[in-house]
mmCIF file with all atom_site columns, C-alpha atoms in Angstrom:
data_model
loop_
_atom_site.group_PDB
_atom_site.id
_atom_site.type_symbol
_atom_site.label_atom_id
_atom_site.label_alt_id
_atom_site.label_comp_id
_atom_site.label_asym_id
_atom_site.label_entity_id
_atom_site.label_seq_id
_atom_site.pdbx_PDB_ins_code
_atom_site.Cartn_x
_atom_site.Cartn_y
_atom_site.Cartn_z
_atom_site.occupancy
_atom_site.B_iso_or_equiv
_atom_site.pdbx_formal_charge
_atom_site.auth_seq_id
_atom_site.auth_comp_id
_atom_site.auth_asym_id
_atom_site.auth_atom_id
_atom_site.pdbx_PDB_model_num
ATOM 1   C CA . MET A 1 1   ? -0.012  0.014   -0.066  1.00 56.00 ? 14  MET A CA 1
ATOM 2   C CA . ARG A 1 2   ? 1.250   3.476   -0.847  1.00 64.00 ? 15  ARG A CA 1
ATOM 3   C CA . SER A 1 3   ? 1.866   6.199   1.762   1.00 73.00 ? 16  SER A CA 1
ATOM 4   C CA . PRO A 1 4   ? -0.981  8.349   2.625   1.00 71.00 ? 17  PRO A CA 1
ATOM 5   C CA . PHE A 1 5   ? 0.984   11.369  1.453   1.00 80.00 ? 18  PHE A CA 1
ATOM 6   C CA . SER A 1 6   ? 1.692   10.127  -1.912  1.00 86.00 ? 19  SER A CA 1
ATOM 7   C CA . LEU A 1 7   ? -1.996  9.170   -2.279  1.00 86.00 ? 20  LEU A CA 1
ATOM 8   C CA . LYS A 1 8   ? -3.131  12.635  -1.284  1.00 90.00 ? 21  LYS A CA 1
ATOM 9   C CA . GLN A 1 9   ? -0.644  14.187  -3.755  1.00 89.00 ? 22  GLN A CA 1
ATOM 10  C CA . GLU A 1 10  ? -1.805  11.915  -6.527  1.00 88.00 ? 23  GLU A CA 1
ATOM 11  C CA . PHE A 1 11  ? -5.512  12.631  -5.762  1.00 89.00 ? 24  PHE A CA 1
ATOM 12  C CA . LEU A 1 12  ? -4.971  16.496  -5.549  1.00 89.00 ? 25  LEU A CA 1
ATOM 13  C CA . LYS A 1 13  ? -3.099  16.470  -8.927  1.00 88.00 ? 26  LYS A CA 1
ATOM 14  C CA . LYS A 1 14  ? -5.873  14.465  -10.595 1.00 86.00 ? 27  LYS A CA 1
ATOM 15  C CA . TRP A 1 15  ? -8.677  16.391  -8.978  1.00 87.00 ? 28  TRP A CA 1
ATOM 16  C CA . ILE A 1 16  ? -7.322  19.858  -9.961  1.00 86.00 ? 29  ILE A CA 1
ATOM 17  C CA . LEU A 1 17  ? -6.686  18.536  -13.488 1.00 84.00 ? 30  LEU A CA 1
ATOM 18  C CA . GLY A 1 18  ? -10.315 17.298  -13.663 1.00 82.00 ? 31  GLY A CA 1
ATOM 19  C CA . LEU A 1 19  ? -11.708 20.562  -12.311 1.00 82.00 ? 32  LEU A CA 1
ATOM 20  C CA . GLN A 1 20  ? -9.682  22.560  -14.826 1.00 81.00 ? 33  GLN A CA 1
ATOM 21  C CA . ARG A 1 21  ? -11.022 20.473  -17.683 1.00 78.00 ? 34  ARG A CA 1
ATOM 22  C CA . CYS A 1 22  ? -14.593 21.007  -16.489 1.00 75.00 ? 35  CYS A CA 1
ATOM 23  C CA . ARG A 1 23  ? -14.138 24.668  -15.862 1.00 73.00 ? 36  ARG A CA 1
ATOM 24  C CA . SER A 1 24  ? -12.749 25.290  -19.414 1.00 63.00 ? 37  SER A CA 1
ATOM 25  C CA . SER A 1 25  ? -15.978 23.759  -20.938 1.00 61.00 ? 38  SER A CA 1
ATOM 26  C CA . LYS A 1 26  ? -18.703 25.986  -19.318 1.00 61.00 ? 39  LYS A CA 1
ATOM 27  C CA . LYS A 1 27  ? -18.271 29.358  -17.772 1.00 67.00 ? 40  LYS A CA 1
ATOM 28  C CA . ASN A 1 28  ? -21.831 29.777  -16.492 1.00 77.00 ? 41  ASN A CA 1
ATOM 29  C CA . MET A 1 29  ? -22.642 26.798  -14.269 1.00 77.00 ? 42  MET A CA 1
ATOM 30  C CA . SER A 1 30  ? -25.460 26.603  -11.819 1.00 82.00 ? 43  SER A CA 1
ATOM 31  C CA . ILE A 1 31  ? -24.716 25.838  -8.176  1.00 84.00 ? 44  ILE A CA 1
ATOM 32  C CA . PHE A 1 32  ? -26.224 22.352  -8.596  1.00 86.00 ? 45  PHE A CA 1
ATOM 33  C CA . LYS A 1 33  ? -24.142 21.601  -11.634 1.00 83.00 ? 46  LYS A CA 1
ATOM 34  C CA . ARG A 1 34  ? -20.928 22.971  -10.017 1.00 83.00 ? 47  ARG A CA 1
ATOM 35  C CA . LYS A 1 35  ? -21.571 20.734  -6.965  1.00 86.00 ? 48  LYS A CA 1
ATOM 36  C CA . LYS A 1 36  ? -22.106 17.730  -9.226  1.00 84.00 ? 49  LYS A CA 1
ATOM 37  C CA . VAL A 1 37  ? -18.873 18.491  -11.037 1.00 83.00 ? 50  VAL A CA 1
ATOM 38  C CA . ILE A 1 38  ? -16.873 18.804  -7.856  1.00 86.00 ? 51  ILE A CA 1
ATOM 39  C CA . LYS A 1 39  ? -18.202 15.601  -6.363  1.00 87.00 ? 52  LYS A CA 1
ATOM 40  C CA . LEU A 1 40  ? -17.803 13.640  -9.564  1.00 87.00 ? 53  LEU A CA 1
ATOM 41  C CA . SER A 1 41  ? -14.277 14.919  -10.232 1.00 87.00 ? 54  SER A CA 1
ATOM 42  C CA . ALA A 1 42  ? -13.298 14.091  -6.639  1.00 90.00 ? 55  ALA A CA 1
ATOM 43  C CA . ASP A 1 43  ? -14.673 10.523  -6.973  1.00 90.00 ? 56  ASP A CA 1
ATOM 44  C CA . VAL A 1 44  ? -13.054 9.951   -10.374 1.00 89.00 ? 57  VAL A CA 1
ATOM 45  C CA . ALA A 1 45  ? -9.789  11.473  -9.214  1.00 89.00 ? 58  ALA A CA 1
ATOM 46  C CA . MET A 1 46  ? -9.588  9.313   -6.124  1.00 90.00 ? 59  MET A CA 1
ATOM 47  C CA . ALA A 1 47  ? -10.498 6.183   -8.165  1.00 90.00 ? 60  ALA A CA 1
ATOM 48  C CA . SER A 1 48  ? -7.902  6.970   -10.842 1.00 86.00 ? 61  SER A CA 1
ATOM 49  C CA . ALA A 1 49  ? -5.197  7.727   -8.180  1.00 87.00 ? 62  ALA A CA 1
ATOM 50  C CA . ARG A 1 50  ? -5.643  4.233   -7.104  1.00 86.00 ? 63  ARG A CA 1
ATOM 51  C CA . LYS A 1 51  ? -4.785  3.195   -10.717 1.00 82.00 ? 64  LYS A CA 1
ATOM 52  C CA . GLY A 1 52  ? -7.538  0.516   -10.979 1.00 80.00 ? 65  GLY A CA 1
ATOM 53  C CA . THR A 1 53  ? -5.806  -1.651  -8.492  1.00 85.00 ? 66  THR A CA 1
ATOM 54  C CA . THR A 1 54  ? -8.971  -2.018  -6.280  1.00 90.00 ? 67  THR A CA 1
ATOM 55  C CA . CYS A 1 55  ? -12.437 -3.193  -7.179  1.00 91.00 ? 68  CYS A CA 1
ATOM 56  C CA . TRP A 1 56  ? -14.089 -0.121  -5.732  1.00 92.00 ? 69  TRP A CA 1
ATOM 57  C CA . SER A 1 57  ? -11.949 2.222   -7.903  1.00 90.00 ? 70  SER A CA 1
ATOM 58  C CA . ARG A 1 58  ? -12.807 0.183   -10.970 1.00 90.00 ? 71  ARG A CA 1
ATOM 59  C CA . ALA A 1 59  ? -16.460 0.108   -10.058 1.00 90.00 ? 72  ALA A CA 1
ATOM 60  C CA . LEU A 1 60  ? -16.465 3.932   -9.648  1.00 89.00 ? 73  LEU A CA 1
ATOM 61  C CA . ILE A 1 61  ? -14.857 4.701   -12.945 1.00 88.00 ? 74  ILE A CA 1
ATOM 62  C CA . ALA A 1 62  ? -16.919 2.155   -14.838 1.00 87.00 ? 75  ALA A CA 1
ATOM 63  C CA . ASP A 1 63  ? -20.172 3.587   -13.309 1.00 85.00 ? 76  ASP A CA 1
ATOM 64  C CA . ALA A 1 64  ? -19.147 7.078   -14.156 1.00 84.00 ? 77  ALA A CA 1
ATOM 65  C CA . VAL A 1 65  ? -18.434 6.341   -17.851 1.00 83.00 ? 78  VAL A CA 1
ATOM 66  C CA . LYS A 1 66  ? -21.020 3.684   -18.594 1.00 81.00 ? 79  LYS A CA 1
ATOM 67  C CA . GLU A 1 67  ? -23.538 4.200   -21.376 1.00 70.00 ? 80  GLU A CA 1
ATOM 68  C CA . GLY A 1 68  ? -26.781 5.870   -20.462 1.00 72.00 ? 81  GLY A CA 1
ATOM 69  C CA . ASN A 1 69  ? -25.171 7.819   -17.550 1.00 71.00 ? 82  ASN A CA 1
ATOM 70  C CA . ALA A 1 70  ? -26.043 11.488  -17.709 1.00 69.00 ? 83  ALA A CA 1
ATOM 71  C CA . ASP A 1 71  ? -22.614 12.316  -16.415 1.00 73.00 ? 84  ASP A CA 1
ATOM 72  C CA . LYS A 1 72  ? -20.744 10.154  -19.034 1.00 78.00 ? 85  LYS A CA 1
ATOM 73  C CA . HIS A 1 73  ? -19.493 13.120  -20.873 1.00 76.00 ? 86  HIS A CA 1
ATOM 74  C CA . LEU A 1 74  ? -18.400 14.919  -17.770 1.00 74.00 ? 87  LEU A CA 1
ATOM 75  C CA . ALA A 1 75  ? -16.622 11.859  -16.462 1.00 77.00 ? 88  ALA A CA 1
ATOM 76  C CA . GLU A 1 76  ? -14.809 11.333  -19.746 1.00 78.00 ? 89  GLU A CA 1
ATOM 77  C CA . LYS A 1 77  ? -13.692 14.965  -19.731 1.00 74.00 ? 90  LYS A CA 1
ATOM 78  C CA . ILE A 1 78  ? -12.443 14.602  -16.198 1.00 74.00 ? 91  ILE A CA 1
ATOM 79  C CA . LEU A 1 79  ? -10.501 11.330  -16.907 1.00 75.00 ? 92  LEU A CA 1
ATOM 80  C CA . GLY A 1 80  ? -9.196  12.899  -20.165 1.00 70.00 ? 93  GLY A CA 1
ATOM 81  C CA . PRO A 1 81  ? -8.851  11.260  -23.457 1.00 67.00 ? 94  PRO A CA 1
ATOM 82  C CA . ALA A 1 82  ? -8.570  7.405   -23.526 1.00 62.00 ? 95  ALA A CA 1
ATOM 83  C CA . SER A 1 83  ? -5.063  7.719   -24.867 1.00 46.00 ? 96  SER A CA 1
ATOM 84  C CA . GLU A 1 84  ? -3.902  9.623   -21.668 1.00 53.00 ? 97  GLU A CA 1
ATOM 85  C CA . ARG A 1 85  ? -5.543  7.189   -19.220 1.00 57.00 ? 98  ARG A CA 1
ATOM 86  C CA . GLN A 1 86  ? -3.414  4.730   -17.573 1.00 54.00 ? 99  GLN A CA 1
ATOM 87  C CA . PRO A 1 87  ? -4.480  1.217   -18.035 1.00 54.00 ? 100 PRO A CA 1
ATOM 88  C CA . THR A 1 88  ? -6.181  -0.428  -15.118 1.00 49.00 ? 101 THR A CA 1
ATOM 89  C CA . GLU A 1 89  ? -4.617  -3.544  -13.678 1.00 49.00 ? 102 GLU A CA 1
ATOM 90  C CA . LYS A 1 90  ? -6.827  -6.537  -14.659 1.00 50.00 ? 103 LYS A CA 1
ATOM 91  C CA . VAL A 1 91  ? -8.160  -9.023  -12.061 1.00 47.00 ? 104 VAL A CA 1
ATOM 92  C CA . PRO A 1 92  ? -6.684  -12.462 -12.653 1.00 49.00 ? 105 PRO A CA 1
ATOM 93  C CA . VAL A 1 93  ? -9.274  -14.686 -14.402 1.00 42.00 ? 106 VAL A CA 1
ATOM 94  C CA . GLY A 1 94  ? -8.725  -17.422 -11.712 1.00 46.00 ? 107 GLY A CA 1
ATOM 95  C CA . ALA A 1 95  ? -9.920  -14.857 -9.081  1.00 49.00 ? 108 ALA A CA 1
ATOM 96  C CA . MET A 1 96  ? -13.064 -14.037 -11.081 1.00 48.00 ? 109 MET A CA 1
ATOM 97  C CA . ALA A 1 97  ? -13.682 -17.891 -11.327 1.00 48.00 ? 110 ALA A CA 1
ATOM 98  C CA . TYR A 1 98  ? -13.015 -18.250 -7.676  1.00 49.00 ? 111 TYR A CA 1
ATOM 99  C CA . ASN A 1 99  ? -15.623 -15.605 -6.829  1.00 52.00 ? 112 ASN A CA 1
ATOM 100 C CA . LYS A 1 100 ? -18.230 -17.178 -9.204  1.00 52.00 ? 113 LYS A CA 1
ATOM 101 C CA . ARG A 1 101 ? -17.635 -20.463 -7.402  1.00 56.00 ? 114 ARG A CA 1
ATOM 102 C CA . ILE A 1 102 ? -18.222 -18.884 -4.056  1.00 59.00 ? 115 ILE A CA 1
ATOM 103 C CA . ARG A 1 103 ? -21.413 -17.251 -5.267  1.00 58.00 ? 116 ARG A CA 1
ATOM 104 C CA . SER A 1 104 ? -22.608 -20.741 -6.595  1.00 58.00 ? 117 SER A CA 1
ATOM 105 C CA . LYS A 1 105 ? -21.853 -22.349 -3.257  1.00 62.00 ? 118 LYS A CA 1
ATOM 106 C CA . LYS A 1 106 ? -23.751 -19.592 -1.435  1.00 62.00 ? 119 LYS A CA 1
ATOM 107 C CA . ILE A 1 107 ? -26.728 -19.917 -3.726  1.00 61.00 ? 120 ILE A CA 1
ATOM 108 C CA . LEU A 1 108 ? -26.704 -23.732 -3.122  1.00 59.00 ? 121 LEU A CA 1
ATOM 109 C CA . LYS A 1 109 ? -26.357 -23.227 0.626   1.00 65.00 ? 122 LYS A CA 1
ATOM 110 C CA . ARG A 1 110 ? -29.229 -20.826 0.650   1.00 62.00 ? 123 ARG A CA 1
ATOM 111 C CA . SER A 1 111 ? -31.532 -23.127 -1.210  1.00 58.00 ? 124 SER A CA 1
ATOM 112 C CA . SER A 1 112 ? -30.688 -26.020 1.197   1.00 59.00 ? 125 SER A CA 1
ATOM 113 C CA . VAL A 1 113 ? -31.264 -23.745 4.176   1.00 58.00 ? 126 VAL A CA 1
ATOM 114 C CA . ILE A 1 114 ? -34.652 -22.844 2.844   1.00 56.00 ? 127 ILE A CA 1
ATOM 115 C CA . ARG A 1 115 ? -35.514 -26.474 2.336   1.00 54.00 ? 128 ARG A CA 1
ATOM 116 C CA . ARG A 1 116 ? -34.426 -27.332 5.768   1.00 55.00 ? 129 ARG A CA 1
ATOM 117 C CA . THR A 1 117 ? -36.388 -24.609 7.514   1.00 54.00 ? 130 THR A CA 1
ATOM 118 C CA . ILE A 1 118 ? -39.611 -25.642 5.596   1.00 53.00 ? 131 ILE A CA 1
ATOM 119 C CA . LYS A 1 119 ? -39.178 -29.206 6.754   1.00 54.00 ? 132 LYS A CA 1
ATOM 120 C CA . CYS A 1 120 ? -38.331 -28.474 10.428  1.00 55.00 ? 133 CYS A CA 1
ATOM 121 C CA . ALA A 1 121 ? -41.003 -27.423 12.893  1.00 48.00 ? 134 ALA A CA 1
ATOM 122 C CA . PRO A 1 122 ? -40.629 -23.941 14.234  1.00 54.00 ? 135 PRO A CA 1
ATOM 123 C CA . GLN A 1 123 ? -38.417 -23.698 17.325  1.00 59.00 ? 136 GLN A CA 1
ATOM 124 C CA . ALA A 1 124 ? -36.753 -21.104 19.371  1.00 62.00 ? 137 ALA A CA 1
ATOM 125 C CA . ALA A 1 125 ? -34.038 -19.111 17.659  1.00 64.00 ? 138 ALA A CA 1
ATOM 126 C CA . ARG A 1 126 ? -30.532 -20.232 18.528  1.00 77.00 ? 139 ARG A CA 1
ATOM 127 C CA . PRO A 1 127 ? -28.024 -17.608 19.446  1.00 77.00 ? 140 PRO A CA 1
ATOM 128 C CA . SER A 1 128 ? -25.662 -18.682 16.559  1.00 80.00 ? 141 SER A CA 1
ATOM 129 C CA . SER A 1 129 ? -28.497 -18.185 14.005  1.00 84.00 ? 142 SER A CA 1
ATOM 130 C CA . ILE A 1 130 ? -29.223 -14.706 15.450  1.00 87.00 ? 143 ILE A CA 1
ATOM 131 C CA . VAL A 1 131 ? -25.519 -13.810 15.060  1.00 86.00 ? 144 VAL A CA 1
ATOM 132 C CA . LYS A 1 132 ? -25.467 -15.185 11.572  1.00 87.00 ? 145 LYS A CA 1
ATOM 133 C CA . THR A 1 133 ? -28.500 -13.152 10.728  1.00 89.00 ? 146 THR A CA 1
ATOM 134 C CA . LEU A 1 134 ? -27.112 -9.950  12.123  1.00 89.00 ? 147 LEU A CA 1
ATOM 135 C CA . VAL A 1 135 ? -23.735 -10.345 10.515  1.00 89.00 ? 148 VAL A CA 1
ATOM 136 C CA . GLY A 1 136 ? -25.385 -11.050 7.149   1.00 89.00 ? 149 GLY A CA 1
ATOM 137 C CA . LYS A 1 137 ? -27.480 -7.921  7.370   1.00 91.00 ? 150 LYS A CA 1
ATOM 138 C CA . ARG A 1 138 ? -24.450 -5.861  8.342   1.00 90.00 ? 151 ARG A CA 1
ATOM 139 C CA . ARG A 1 139 ? -22.538 -7.462  5.311   1.00 90.00 ? 152 ARG A CA 1
ATOM 140 C CA . GLN A 1 140 ? -25.340 -6.477  3.023   1.00 91.00 ? 153 GLN A CA 1
ATOM 141 C CA . ILE A 1 141 ? -25.271 -2.911  4.231   1.00 91.00 ? 154 ILE A CA 1
ATOM 142 C CA . LEU A 1 142 ? -21.482 -2.703  3.847   1.00 91.00 ? 155 LEU A CA 1
ATOM 143 C CA . ARG A 1 143 ? -21.828 -4.232  0.256   1.00 92.00 ? 156 ARG A CA 1
ATOM 144 C CA . SER A 1 144 ? -24.373 -1.443  -0.609  1.00 91.00 ? 157 SER A CA 1
ATOM 145 C CA . LEU A 1 145 ? -21.903 1.254   0.655   1.00 92.00 ? 158 LEU A CA 1
ATOM 146 C CA . ILE A 1 146 ? -18.728 0.155   -1.120  1.00 92.00 ? 159 ILE A CA 1
ATOM 147 C CA . PRO A 1 147 ? -18.722 0.651   -4.872  1.00 91.00 ? 160 PRO A CA 1
ATOM 148 C CA . GLY A 1 148 ? -18.693 -2.719  -6.548  1.00 90.00 ? 161 GLY A CA 1
ATOM 149 C CA . GLY A 1 149 ? -19.199 -4.411  -3.166  1.00 89.00 ? 162 GLY A CA 1
ATOM 150 C CA . GLU A 1 150 ? -22.238 -6.523  -4.197  1.00 89.00 ? 163 GLU A CA 1
ATOM 151 C CA . PHE A 1 151 ? -19.728 -8.659  -6.216  1.00 87.00 ? 164 PHE A CA 1
ATOM 152 C CA . MET A 1 152 ? -17.231 -9.433  -3.439  1.00 89.00 ? 165 MET A CA 1
ATOM 153 C CA . ASN A 1 153 ? -16.894 -12.114 -1.031  1.00 88.00 ? 166 ASN A CA 1
ATOM 154 C CA . GLY A 1 154 ? -16.524 -11.539 2.856   1.00 85.00 ? 167 GLY A CA 1
ATOM 155 C CA . VAL A 1 155 ? -12.736 -11.340 3.007   1.00 88.00 ? 168 VAL A CA 1
ATOM 156 C CA . SER A 1 156 ? -12.330 -9.110  -0.133  1.00 90.00 ? 169 SER A CA 1
ATOM 157 C CA . LEU A 1 157 ? -15.189 -6.957  1.073   1.00 91.00 ? 170 LEU A CA 1
ATOM 158 C CA . ILE A 1 158 ? -13.395 -6.161  4.343   1.00 92.00 ? 171 ILE A CA 1
ATOM 159 C CA . GLU A 1 159 ? -9.959  -5.445  2.431   1.00 92.00 ? 172 GLU A CA 1
ATOM 160 C CA . GLU A 1 160 ? -11.799 -3.186  -0.103  1.00 93.00 ? 173 GLU A CA 1
ATOM 161 C CA . THR A 1 161 ? -13.621 -1.409  2.723   1.00 93.00 ? 174 THR A CA 1
ATOM 162 C CA . LEU A 1 162 ? -10.402 -0.677  4.525   1.00 93.00 ? 175 LEU A CA 1
ATOM 163 C CA . ASP A 1 163 ? -8.818  0.703   1.323   1.00 93.00 ? 176 ASP A CA 1
ATOM 164 C CA . TYR A 1 164 ? -11.868 2.702   0.556   1.00 93.00 ? 177 TYR A CA 1
ATOM 165 C CA . ILE A 1 165 ? -11.926 4.272   3.954   1.00 93.00 ? 178 ILE A CA 1
ATOM 166 C CA . ILE A 1 166 ? -8.190  5.175   3.726   1.00 92.00 ? 179 ILE A CA 1
ATOM 167 C CA . SER A 1 167 ? -8.916  6.830   0.339   1.00 92.00 ? 180 SER A CA 1
ATOM 168 C CA . LEU A 1 168 ? -11.941 8.726   1.520   1.00 93.00 ? 181 LEU A CA 1
ATOM 169 C CA . ARG A 1 169 ? -9.847  9.907   4.549   1.00 93.00 ? 182 ARG A CA 1
ATOM 170 C CA . ALA A 1 170 ? -7.145  11.115  2.251   1.00 92.00 ? 183 ALA A CA 1
ATOM 171 C CA . GLN A 1 171 ? -9.805  12.825  0.083   1.00 92.00 ? 184 GLN A CA 1
ATOM 172 C CA . VAL A 1 172 ? -11.259 14.724  3.154   1.00 93.00 ? 185 VAL A CA 1
ATOM 173 C CA . ASP A 1 173 ? -7.883  15.746  4.322   1.00 93.00 ? 186 ASP A CA 1
ATOM 174 C CA . VAL A 1 174 ? -6.965  17.234  0.995   1.00 92.00 ? 187 VAL A CA 1
ATOM 175 C CA . MET A 1 175 ? -10.222 19.086  0.621   1.00 91.00 ? 188 MET A CA 1
ATOM 176 C CA . ARG A 1 176 ? -9.915  20.461  4.290   1.00 92.00 ? 189 ARG A CA 1
ATOM 177 C CA . SER A 1 177 ? -6.345  21.591  3.516   1.00 91.00 ? 190 SER A CA 1
ATOM 178 C CA . LEU A 1 178 ? -7.591  23.258  0.346   1.00 88.00 ? 191 LEU A CA 1
ATOM 179 C CA . ALA A 1 179 ? -10.407 24.939  2.158   1.00 88.00 ? 192 ALA A CA 1
ATOM 180 C CA . SER A 1 180 ? -8.161  26.285  4.971   1.00 90.00 ? 193 SER A CA 1
ATOM 181 C CA . ALA A 1 181 ? -5.659  27.530  2.287   1.00 90.00 ? 194 ALA A CA 1
ATOM 182 C CA . SER A 1 182 ? -8.367  29.265  0.448   1.00 86.00 ? 195 SER A CA 1
ATOM 183 C CA . LYS A 1 183 ? -9.555  30.992  3.711   1.00 86.00 ? 196 LYS A CA 1
ATOM 184 C CA . LEU A 1 184 ? -5.997  32.223  4.302   1.00 87.00 ? 197 LEU A CA 1
ATOM 185 C CA . VAL A 1 185 ? -5.726  33.594  0.849   1.00 86.00 ? 198 VAL A CA 1
ATOM 186 C CA . ASN A 1 186 ? -9.055  35.412  1.159   1.00 84.00 ? 199 ASN A CA 1
ATOM 187 C CA . LEU A 1 187 ? -8.020  36.955  4.458   1.00 81.00 ? 200 LEU A CA 1
ATOM 188 C CA . ASN A 1 188 ? -4.852  38.369  2.985   1.00 71.00 ? 201 ASN A CA 1
#
């Protein structure tokens, strides 16, 4: 993992570049549009600063430039021409097959659990089943929060979540520094 300072530096460089590309296109932007541009450029800059090494970064970029997205043109402008973009690191095919295998096993397990619960008479809930239910619910919430999380298994979901939190923290630190620097400039 890279140092937080280099991540912040890379994010700031890409974010400013993205904002400059957007600013040059339209001079008169509404507040709503400006807010959207800042958020999208920050997300895309953070994802591209990770160079596609994480699932969440690839999911953010893919979501921003997918067909039918209203912000596709804006995201492509922030990312720059395809020739300037750094190629993302591909996930090994074996890892994808492994994830598919895990999903297949989960589906089979769910269907057998459903059959077992139908056959068994209702009984008092066991503490282990309550814990499994709570953990499952929390995992689903986590999957919905992390970009691309719905396609991850438990271990990779935790790893990606930790990396995503570190990246968001770096993003917040850079934005705070930029805001405090602009206040200092405005005071002088």
